[in-house]
Short mmCIF file of C-alpha atoms in Angstrom, two decimals:
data_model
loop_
_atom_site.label_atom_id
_atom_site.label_comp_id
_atom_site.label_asym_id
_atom_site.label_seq_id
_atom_site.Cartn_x
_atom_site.Cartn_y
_atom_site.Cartn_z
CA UNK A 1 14.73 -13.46 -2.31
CA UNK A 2 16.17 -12.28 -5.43
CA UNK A 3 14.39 -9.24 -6.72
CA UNK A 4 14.34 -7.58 -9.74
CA UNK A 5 13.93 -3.61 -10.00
CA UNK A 6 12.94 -2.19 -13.45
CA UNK A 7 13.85 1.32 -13.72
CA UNK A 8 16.35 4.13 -13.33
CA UNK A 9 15.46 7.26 -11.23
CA UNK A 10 14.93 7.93 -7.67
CA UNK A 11 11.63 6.14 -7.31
CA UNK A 12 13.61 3.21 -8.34
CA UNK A 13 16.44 4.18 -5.89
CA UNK A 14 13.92 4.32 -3.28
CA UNK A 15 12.54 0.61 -3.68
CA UNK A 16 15.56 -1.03 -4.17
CA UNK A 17 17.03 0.71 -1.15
CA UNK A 18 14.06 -0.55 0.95
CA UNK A 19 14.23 -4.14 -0.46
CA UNK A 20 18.40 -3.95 -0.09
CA UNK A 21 17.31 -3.24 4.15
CA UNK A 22 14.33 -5.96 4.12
CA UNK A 23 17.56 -8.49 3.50
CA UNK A 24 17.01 -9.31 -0.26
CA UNK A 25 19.19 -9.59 -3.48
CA UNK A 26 18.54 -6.85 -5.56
CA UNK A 27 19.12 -6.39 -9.33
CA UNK A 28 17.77 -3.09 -11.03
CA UNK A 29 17.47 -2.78 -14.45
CA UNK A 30 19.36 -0.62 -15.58
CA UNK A 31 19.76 1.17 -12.48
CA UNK A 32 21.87 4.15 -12.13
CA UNK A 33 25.66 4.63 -10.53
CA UNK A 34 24.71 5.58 -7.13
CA UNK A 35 22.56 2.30 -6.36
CA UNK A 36 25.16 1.24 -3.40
CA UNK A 37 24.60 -2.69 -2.49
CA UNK A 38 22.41 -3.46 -5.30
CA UNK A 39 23.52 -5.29 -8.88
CA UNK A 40 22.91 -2.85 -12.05
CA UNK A 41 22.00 -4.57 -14.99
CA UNK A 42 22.49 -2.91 -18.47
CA UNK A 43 18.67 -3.83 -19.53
CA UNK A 44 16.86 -0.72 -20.81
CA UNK A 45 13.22 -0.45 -19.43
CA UNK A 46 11.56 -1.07 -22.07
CA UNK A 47 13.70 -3.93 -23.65
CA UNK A 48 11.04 -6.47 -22.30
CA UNK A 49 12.32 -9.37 -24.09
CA UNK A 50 15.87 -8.86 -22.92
CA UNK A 51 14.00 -8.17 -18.93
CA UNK A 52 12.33 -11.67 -19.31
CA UNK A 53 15.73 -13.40 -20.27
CA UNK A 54 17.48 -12.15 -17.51
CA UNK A 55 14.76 -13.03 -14.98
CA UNK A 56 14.53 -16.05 -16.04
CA UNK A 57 18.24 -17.04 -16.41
CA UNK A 58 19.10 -15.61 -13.02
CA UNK A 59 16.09 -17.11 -11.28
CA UNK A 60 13.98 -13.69 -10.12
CA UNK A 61 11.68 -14.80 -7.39
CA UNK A 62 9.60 -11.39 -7.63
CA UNK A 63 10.29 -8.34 -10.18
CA UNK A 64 8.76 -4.72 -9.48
CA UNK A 65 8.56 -2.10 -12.13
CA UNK A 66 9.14 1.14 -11.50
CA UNK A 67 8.17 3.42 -14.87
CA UNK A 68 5.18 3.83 -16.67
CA UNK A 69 7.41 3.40 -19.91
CA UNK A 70 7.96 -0.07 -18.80
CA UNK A 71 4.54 -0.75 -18.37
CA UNK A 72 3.34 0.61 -21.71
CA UNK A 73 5.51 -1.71 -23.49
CA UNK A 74 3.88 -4.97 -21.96
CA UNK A 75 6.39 -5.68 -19.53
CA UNK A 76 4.14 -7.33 -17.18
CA UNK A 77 1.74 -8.82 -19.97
CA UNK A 78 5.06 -10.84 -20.57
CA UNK A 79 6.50 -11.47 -17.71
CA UNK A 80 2.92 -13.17 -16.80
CA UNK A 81 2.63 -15.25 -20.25
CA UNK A 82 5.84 -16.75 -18.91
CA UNK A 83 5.01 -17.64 -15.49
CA UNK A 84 7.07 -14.99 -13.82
CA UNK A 85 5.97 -12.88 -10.24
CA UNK A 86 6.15 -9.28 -11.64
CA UNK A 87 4.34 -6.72 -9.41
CA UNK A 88 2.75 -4.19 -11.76
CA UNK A 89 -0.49 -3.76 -14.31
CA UNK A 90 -0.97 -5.24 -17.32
CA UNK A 91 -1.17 -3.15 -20.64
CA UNK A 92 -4.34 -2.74 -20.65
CA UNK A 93 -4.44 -1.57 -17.24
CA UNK A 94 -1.94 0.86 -17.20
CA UNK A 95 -4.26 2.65 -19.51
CA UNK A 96 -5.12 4.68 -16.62
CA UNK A 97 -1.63 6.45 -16.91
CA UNK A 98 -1.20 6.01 -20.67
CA UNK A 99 -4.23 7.79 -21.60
CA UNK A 100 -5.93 10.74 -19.65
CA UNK A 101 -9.41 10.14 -21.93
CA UNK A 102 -9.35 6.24 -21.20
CA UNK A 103 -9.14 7.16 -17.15
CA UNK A 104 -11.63 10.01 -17.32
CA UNK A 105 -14.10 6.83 -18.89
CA UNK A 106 -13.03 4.78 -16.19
CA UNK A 107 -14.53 7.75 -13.60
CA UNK A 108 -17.32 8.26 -15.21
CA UNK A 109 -18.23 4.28 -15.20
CA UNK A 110 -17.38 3.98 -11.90
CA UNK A 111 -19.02 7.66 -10.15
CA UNK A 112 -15.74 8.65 -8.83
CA UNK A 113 -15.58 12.28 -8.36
CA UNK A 114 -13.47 14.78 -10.43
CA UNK A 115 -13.48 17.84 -12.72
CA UNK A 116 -16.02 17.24 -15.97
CA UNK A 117 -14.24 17.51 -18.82
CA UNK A 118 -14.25 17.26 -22.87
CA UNK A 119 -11.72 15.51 -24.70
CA UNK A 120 -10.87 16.45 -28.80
CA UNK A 121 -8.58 14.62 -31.45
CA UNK A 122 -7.84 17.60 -33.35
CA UNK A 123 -6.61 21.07 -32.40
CA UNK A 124 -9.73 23.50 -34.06
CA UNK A 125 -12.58 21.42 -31.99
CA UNK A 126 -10.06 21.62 -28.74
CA UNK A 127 -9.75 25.19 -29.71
CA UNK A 128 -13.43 26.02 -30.37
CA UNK A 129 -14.34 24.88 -26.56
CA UNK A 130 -11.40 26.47 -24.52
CA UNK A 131 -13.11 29.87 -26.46
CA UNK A 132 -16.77 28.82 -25.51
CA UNK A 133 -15.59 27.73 -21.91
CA UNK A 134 -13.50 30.55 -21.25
CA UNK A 135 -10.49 30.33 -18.73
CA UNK A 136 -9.22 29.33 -15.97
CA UNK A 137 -9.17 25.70 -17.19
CA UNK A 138 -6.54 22.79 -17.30
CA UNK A 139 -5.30 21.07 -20.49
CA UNK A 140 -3.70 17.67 -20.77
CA UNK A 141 -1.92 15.69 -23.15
CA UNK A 142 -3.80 12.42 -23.34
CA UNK A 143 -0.66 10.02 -23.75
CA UNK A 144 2.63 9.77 -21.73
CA UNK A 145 4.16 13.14 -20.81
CA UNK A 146 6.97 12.05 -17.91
CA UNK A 147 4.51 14.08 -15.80
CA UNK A 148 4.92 17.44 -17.28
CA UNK A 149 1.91 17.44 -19.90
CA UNK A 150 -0.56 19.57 -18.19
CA UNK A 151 -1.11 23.37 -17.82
CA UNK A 152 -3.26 24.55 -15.73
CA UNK A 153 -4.82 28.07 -17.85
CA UNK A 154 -5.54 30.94 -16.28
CA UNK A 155 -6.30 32.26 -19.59
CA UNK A 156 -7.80 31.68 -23.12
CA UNK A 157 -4.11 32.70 -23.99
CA UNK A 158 -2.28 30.23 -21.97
CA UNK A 159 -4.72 27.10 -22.74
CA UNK A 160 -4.92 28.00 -26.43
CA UNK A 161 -1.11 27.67 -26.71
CA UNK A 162 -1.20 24.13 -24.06
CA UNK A 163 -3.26 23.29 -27.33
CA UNK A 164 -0.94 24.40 -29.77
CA UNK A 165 2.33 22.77 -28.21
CA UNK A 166 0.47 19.36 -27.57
CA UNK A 167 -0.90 19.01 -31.61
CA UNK A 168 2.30 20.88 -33.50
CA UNK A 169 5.44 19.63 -31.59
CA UNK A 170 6.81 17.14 -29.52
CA UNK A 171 6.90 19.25 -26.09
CA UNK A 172 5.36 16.26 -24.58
CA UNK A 173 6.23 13.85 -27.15
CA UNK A 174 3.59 12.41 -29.37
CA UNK A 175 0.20 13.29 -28.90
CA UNK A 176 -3.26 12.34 -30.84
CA UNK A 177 -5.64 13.74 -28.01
CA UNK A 178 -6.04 16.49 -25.43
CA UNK A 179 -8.38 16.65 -22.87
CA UNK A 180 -9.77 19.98 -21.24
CA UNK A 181 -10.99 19.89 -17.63
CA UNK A 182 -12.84 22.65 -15.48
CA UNK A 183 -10.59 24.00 -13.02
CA UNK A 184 -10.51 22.76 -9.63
CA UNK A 185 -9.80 24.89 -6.20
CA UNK A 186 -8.53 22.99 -3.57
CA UNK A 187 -5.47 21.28 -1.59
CA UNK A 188 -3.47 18.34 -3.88
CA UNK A 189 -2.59 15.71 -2.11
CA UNK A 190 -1.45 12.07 -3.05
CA UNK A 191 -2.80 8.64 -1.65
CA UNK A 192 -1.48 5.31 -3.08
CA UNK A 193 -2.31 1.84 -2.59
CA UNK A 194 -1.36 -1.42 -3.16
CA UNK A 195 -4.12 -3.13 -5.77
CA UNK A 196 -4.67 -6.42 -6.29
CA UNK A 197 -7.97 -7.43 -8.71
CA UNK A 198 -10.88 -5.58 -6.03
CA UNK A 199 -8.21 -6.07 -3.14
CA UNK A 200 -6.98 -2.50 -1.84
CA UNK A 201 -4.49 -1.79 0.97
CA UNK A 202 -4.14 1.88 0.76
CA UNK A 203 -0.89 3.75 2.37
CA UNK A 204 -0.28 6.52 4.07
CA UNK A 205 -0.66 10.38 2.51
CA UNK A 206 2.10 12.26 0.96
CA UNK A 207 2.19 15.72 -0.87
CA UNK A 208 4.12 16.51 -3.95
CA UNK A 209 5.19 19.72 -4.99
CA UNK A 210 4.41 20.18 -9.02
CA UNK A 211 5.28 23.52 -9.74
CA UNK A 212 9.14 24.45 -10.11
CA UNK A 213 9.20 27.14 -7.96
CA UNK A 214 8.30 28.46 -4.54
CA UNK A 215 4.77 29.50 -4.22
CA UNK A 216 3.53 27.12 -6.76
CA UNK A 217 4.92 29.35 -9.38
CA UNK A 218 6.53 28.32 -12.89
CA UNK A 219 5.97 25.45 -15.42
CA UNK A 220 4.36 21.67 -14.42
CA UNK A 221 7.51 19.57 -13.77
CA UNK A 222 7.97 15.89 -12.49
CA UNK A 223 7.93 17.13 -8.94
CA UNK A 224 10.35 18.97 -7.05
CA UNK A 225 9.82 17.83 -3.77
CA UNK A 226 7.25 15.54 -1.25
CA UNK A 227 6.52 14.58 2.35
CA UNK A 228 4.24 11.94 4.15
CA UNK A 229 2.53 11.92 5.58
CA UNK A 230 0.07 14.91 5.39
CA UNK A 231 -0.49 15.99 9.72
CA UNK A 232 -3.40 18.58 8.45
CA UNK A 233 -5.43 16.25 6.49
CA UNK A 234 -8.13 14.80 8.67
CA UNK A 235 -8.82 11.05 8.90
CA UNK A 236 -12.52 11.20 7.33
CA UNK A 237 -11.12 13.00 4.42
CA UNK A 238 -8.59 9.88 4.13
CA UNK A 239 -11.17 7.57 4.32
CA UNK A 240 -13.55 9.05 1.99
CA UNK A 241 -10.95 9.05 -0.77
CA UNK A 242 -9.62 5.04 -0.22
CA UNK A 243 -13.95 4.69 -0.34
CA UNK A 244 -15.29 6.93 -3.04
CA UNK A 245 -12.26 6.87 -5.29
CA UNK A 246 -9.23 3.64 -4.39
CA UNK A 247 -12.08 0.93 -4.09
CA UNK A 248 -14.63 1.78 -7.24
CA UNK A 249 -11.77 2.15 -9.70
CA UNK A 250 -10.23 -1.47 -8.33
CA UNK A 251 -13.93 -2.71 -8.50
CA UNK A 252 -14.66 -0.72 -12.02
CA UNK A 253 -11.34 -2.36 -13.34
CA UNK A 254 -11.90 -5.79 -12.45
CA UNK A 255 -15.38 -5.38 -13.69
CA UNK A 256 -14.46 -4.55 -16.85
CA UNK A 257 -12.04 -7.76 -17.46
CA UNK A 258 -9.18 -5.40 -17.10
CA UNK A 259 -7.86 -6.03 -13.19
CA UNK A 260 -5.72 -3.50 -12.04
CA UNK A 261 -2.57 -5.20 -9.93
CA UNK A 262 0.17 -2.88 -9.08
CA UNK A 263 0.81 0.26 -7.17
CA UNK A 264 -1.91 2.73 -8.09
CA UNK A 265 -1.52 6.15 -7.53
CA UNK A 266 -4.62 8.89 -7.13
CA UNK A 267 -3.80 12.77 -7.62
CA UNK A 268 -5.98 14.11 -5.62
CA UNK A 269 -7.86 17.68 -4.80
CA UNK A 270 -9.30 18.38 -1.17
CA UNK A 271 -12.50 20.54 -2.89
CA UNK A 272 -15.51 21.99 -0.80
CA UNK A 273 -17.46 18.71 -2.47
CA UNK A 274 -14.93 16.36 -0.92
CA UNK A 275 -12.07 14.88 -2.40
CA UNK A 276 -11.92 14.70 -6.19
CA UNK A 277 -9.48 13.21 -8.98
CA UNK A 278 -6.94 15.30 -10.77
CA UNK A 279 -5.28 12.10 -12.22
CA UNK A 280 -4.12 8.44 -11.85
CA UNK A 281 -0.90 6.73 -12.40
CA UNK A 282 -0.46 3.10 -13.30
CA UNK A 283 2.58 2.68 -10.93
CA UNK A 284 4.52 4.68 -6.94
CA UNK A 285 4.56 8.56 -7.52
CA UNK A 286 8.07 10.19 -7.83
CA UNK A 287 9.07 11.76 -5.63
CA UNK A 288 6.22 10.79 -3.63
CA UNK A 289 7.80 7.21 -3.07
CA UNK A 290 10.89 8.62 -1.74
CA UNK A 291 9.07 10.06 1.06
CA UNK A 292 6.78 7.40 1.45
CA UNK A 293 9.09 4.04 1.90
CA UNK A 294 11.63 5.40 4.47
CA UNK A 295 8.38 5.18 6.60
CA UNK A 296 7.49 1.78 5.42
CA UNK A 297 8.47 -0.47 8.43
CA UNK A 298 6.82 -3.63 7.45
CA UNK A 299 8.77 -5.44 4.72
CA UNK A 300 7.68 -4.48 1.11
CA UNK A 301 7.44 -7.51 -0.35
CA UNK A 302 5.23 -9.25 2.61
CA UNK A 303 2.28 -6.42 1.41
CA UNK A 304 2.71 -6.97 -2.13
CA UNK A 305 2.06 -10.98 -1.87
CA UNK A 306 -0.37 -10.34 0.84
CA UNK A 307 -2.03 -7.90 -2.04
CA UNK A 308 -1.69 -10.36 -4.38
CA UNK A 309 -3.37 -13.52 -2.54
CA UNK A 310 -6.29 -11.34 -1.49
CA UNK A 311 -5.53 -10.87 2.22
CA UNK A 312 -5.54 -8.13 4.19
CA UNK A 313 -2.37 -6.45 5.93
CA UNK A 314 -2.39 -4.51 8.77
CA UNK A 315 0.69 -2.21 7.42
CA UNK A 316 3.39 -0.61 10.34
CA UNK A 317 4.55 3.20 9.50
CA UNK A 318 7.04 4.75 11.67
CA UNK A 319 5.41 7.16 13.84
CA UNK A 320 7.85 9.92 11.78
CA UNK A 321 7.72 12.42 8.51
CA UNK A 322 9.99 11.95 5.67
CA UNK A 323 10.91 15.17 3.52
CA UNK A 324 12.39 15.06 -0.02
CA UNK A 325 13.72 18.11 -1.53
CA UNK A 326 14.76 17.44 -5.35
CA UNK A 327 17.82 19.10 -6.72
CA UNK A 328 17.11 19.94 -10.43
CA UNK A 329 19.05 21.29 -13.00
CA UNK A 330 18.94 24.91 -14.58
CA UNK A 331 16.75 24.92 -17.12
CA UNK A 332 14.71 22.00 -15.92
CA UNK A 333 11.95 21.26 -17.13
CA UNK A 334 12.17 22.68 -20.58
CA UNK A 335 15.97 22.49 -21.39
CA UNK A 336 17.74 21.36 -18.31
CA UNK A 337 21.78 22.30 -18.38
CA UNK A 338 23.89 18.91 -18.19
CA UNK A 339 27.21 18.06 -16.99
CA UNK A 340 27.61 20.36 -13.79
CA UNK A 341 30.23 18.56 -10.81
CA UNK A 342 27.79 18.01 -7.72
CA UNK A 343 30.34 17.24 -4.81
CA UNK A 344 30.00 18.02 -0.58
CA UNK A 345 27.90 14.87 0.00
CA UNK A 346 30.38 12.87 2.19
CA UNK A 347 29.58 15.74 4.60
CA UNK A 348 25.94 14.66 5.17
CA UNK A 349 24.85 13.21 8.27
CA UNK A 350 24.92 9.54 7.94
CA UNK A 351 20.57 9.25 8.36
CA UNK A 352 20.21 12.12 5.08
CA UNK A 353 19.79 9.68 2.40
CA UNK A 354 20.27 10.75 -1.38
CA UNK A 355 18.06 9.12 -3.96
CA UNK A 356 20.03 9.48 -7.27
CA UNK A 357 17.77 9.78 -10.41
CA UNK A 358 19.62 11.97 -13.15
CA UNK A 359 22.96 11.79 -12.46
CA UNK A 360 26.43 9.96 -13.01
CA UNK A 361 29.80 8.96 -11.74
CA UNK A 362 32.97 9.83 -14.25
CA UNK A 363 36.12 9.57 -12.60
CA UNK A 364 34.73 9.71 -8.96
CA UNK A 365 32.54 12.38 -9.59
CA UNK A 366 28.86 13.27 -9.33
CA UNK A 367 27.98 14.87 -12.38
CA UNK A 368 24.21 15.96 -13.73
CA UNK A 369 22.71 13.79 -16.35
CA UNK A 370 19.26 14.82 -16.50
CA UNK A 371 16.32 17.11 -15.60
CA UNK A 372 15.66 16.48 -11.82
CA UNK A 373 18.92 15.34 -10.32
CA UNK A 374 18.36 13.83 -6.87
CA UNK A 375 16.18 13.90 -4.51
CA UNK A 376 17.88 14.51 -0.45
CA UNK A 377 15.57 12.74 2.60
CA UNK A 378 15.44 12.77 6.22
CA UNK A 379 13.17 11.11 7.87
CA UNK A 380 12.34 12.88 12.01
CA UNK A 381 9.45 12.52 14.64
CA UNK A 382 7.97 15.53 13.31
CA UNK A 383 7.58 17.18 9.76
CA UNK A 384 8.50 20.39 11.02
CA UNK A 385 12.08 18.46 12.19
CA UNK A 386 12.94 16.43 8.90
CA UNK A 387 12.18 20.38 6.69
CA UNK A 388 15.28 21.49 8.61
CA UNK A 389 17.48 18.82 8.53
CA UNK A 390 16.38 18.16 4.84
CA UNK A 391 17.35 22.21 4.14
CA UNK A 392 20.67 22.13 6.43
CA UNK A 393 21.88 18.88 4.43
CA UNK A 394 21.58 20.43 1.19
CA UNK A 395 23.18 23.82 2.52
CA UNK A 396 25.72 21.49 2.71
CA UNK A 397 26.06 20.41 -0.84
CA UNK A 398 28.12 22.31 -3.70
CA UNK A 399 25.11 22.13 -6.51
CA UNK A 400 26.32 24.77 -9.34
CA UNK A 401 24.05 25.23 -12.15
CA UNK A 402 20.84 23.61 -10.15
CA UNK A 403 17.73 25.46 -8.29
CA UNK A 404 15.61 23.77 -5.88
CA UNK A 405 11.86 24.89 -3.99
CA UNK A 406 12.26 25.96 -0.73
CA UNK A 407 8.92 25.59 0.60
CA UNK A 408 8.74 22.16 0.51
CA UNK A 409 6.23 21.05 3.12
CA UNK A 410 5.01 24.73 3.85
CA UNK A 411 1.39 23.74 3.28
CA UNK A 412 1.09 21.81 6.11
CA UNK A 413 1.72 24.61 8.68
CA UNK A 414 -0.78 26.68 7.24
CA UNK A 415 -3.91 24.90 7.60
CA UNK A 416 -5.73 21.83 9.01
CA UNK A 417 -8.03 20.23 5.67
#
């Protein structure tokens, strides 16, 4: 089929790679330089109009968006007005990304577990609580943050000033809302699924690393690394999440005239009540999907129409783990250093794949572009396997003026959950 891929980064890189080796034609919009075998458009994201011109003109069978910026403009609203396959949530759906409040609603409606909360339009009401609630206690900013617009408070110090940057400047671009949650204790973890109206195939687990530096330590960023899927986390706990939290927000949604269809992704918390939500996004994790699809064996576009016309799927994962380790520039996330020559990558073993996301070519060179850089897989027969080839490839790489975690995956040989 021809395919259309809306998007950019690594997440992007991943699904286009997967539908390049299921034998389609792939187009991404805009794509980046590194997207080997696929057709880059020069469509922004968000130009939707432009999207539904070329989809149309070059005869798209199926299109598959990638960012939540994409969706947030009405991409798929569109695309569906003019009769086109786009895999994805409307608008009004995607309001489970685009608004922390509007999701926290959507839990309460529908009983799904997660931290109470309080949620404030102005900064002396917001401010008011944290010092009535005390500390430690996470703040959010209610709209669109690239992933980086919570802070999880130890103190009345730290949460006051997560106030303070979210109401007075554009740290996490423009905000109108915060919402203050009680602090959770507990292993994250990440379960997606493919939604369809009350229709749910869920995937396998994956774990994504938040914090920029080893031991959980530093700022929120996008994620700095991810593997799936999770050997300590027992299969009840998996099912009780896809039943308590996957199903009754598909069911809530369609319920309220709003259907989700799309990938949905659940942040989760493994607490001593069971699994709870930290958050849900409207579209695949990054970098969780570059863990997840080099497991994928069954061909990505057979689960989405299966999703789609209501059937179920039995879905085949390699019996392996995949490991992503993100290179990310100094300075990353606040003010991430640009321009730095990344070279040493023909010396990777041929099964290492790179997922580009923040970087370009100029004069046959890999230079930095961006905030999280690339992300380097390997996909083995156990996790324990992929860590070290994952590590030894990028031991290979010449990466000046980047850091990387590296404890990725280190969680799972500590415990069973």
């Amino acid at each position: 089929m021809n395919v259309l891929v809306i998007g950019r980064g690594g997440r992007e890189h991943a699904l286009a790679w997967k539908l390049k080796q299921d034998g389609h034609n792939v187009f991404v919009a805009p794509g980046n330089d590194f997207m080997e075998g696929m057709t880059c458009v020069s469509i922004n994201e968000t130009d939707v109009e432009a999207l539904v011109h070329f989809a149309e003109e070059k005869e798209m069978e199926w299109t598959i968006v990638g960012p939540e910026s994409s969706l947030m403009a009405g991409v798929v609203d569109t695309f569906r007005n003019k009769g086109l396959n786009i895999f994805g949530p409307t608008k009004a759906a995607a309001l489970l990304e685009g608004s922390k409040a509007f999701a926290k609603e959507i839990m309460m409606e529908a009983g799904i577990p997660t931290a109470a909360y309080q949620a404030f339009t102005d900064a002396t009401s917001a401010l008011a609580y944290i010092e009535k609630l005390g500390a430690p206690l996470v703040v959010k900013a209610d709209g669109l943050a690239a992933g980086k617009g919570v802070t999880v408070a130890f103190t009345v110090e730290e949460a006051e000033a997560a106030v303070r940057d979210i109401f007075t400047t554009d740290k996490f671009g423009q905000q109108s809302q915060v919402v203050i949650e009680e602090f959770l204790e507990g292993e994250e973890f990440s379960l997606m699924a493919f939604v369809s109206g009350e229709h749910v195939i869920p995937m396998v687990t994956s774990q994504d690393h938040k914090r920029a530096y080893d031991g959980d330590a530093g700022p929120n960023t996008g994620g700095m690394g991810a593997y799936s899927p999770m050997p300590h986390l027992v299969e009840n706990v998996y099912q009780e999440a896809v039943k308590t939290v996957l199903e009754p927000l598909a069911q809530t949604m369609f319920k309220r005239g709003t259907p989700f269809e799309g990938f949905l992704y659940a942040g989760l918390i493994l607490t001593s009540d069971g699994p709870k939500v930290i958050e849900f996004n409207a579209r695949f994790g990054d970098p969780e999907t570059e863990a997840i699809v080099p497991n994928l064996k069954s061909p990505l576009l057979d689960v989405i129409e299966a999703v789609v016309r209501q059937e179920a799927y039995p879905i085949e994962w390699s019996d392996g783990y995949t490991m992503g380790v993100v290179i990310a520039a100094k300075g990353y996330p606040e003010r991430p250093i640009t321009g730095q020559v990344l070279s040493g990558f023909e010396s990777l073993p041929q099964d290492v794949f790179v997922f580009h996301a923040g970087t370009v070519r100029q004069d046959d060179q890999v230079i930095g572009n961006g905030g999280r850089l690339l992300i380097v897989t390997a996909t083995r027969p156990t996790l324990l396997e992929a860590k070290t080839v994952v590590y030894e490839a990028i031991s290979l790489l010449d990466l000046p003026e980047t850091f990387h975690r590296t404890d990725i995956g280190s969680r799972a040989f500590t415990q069973i959950i």
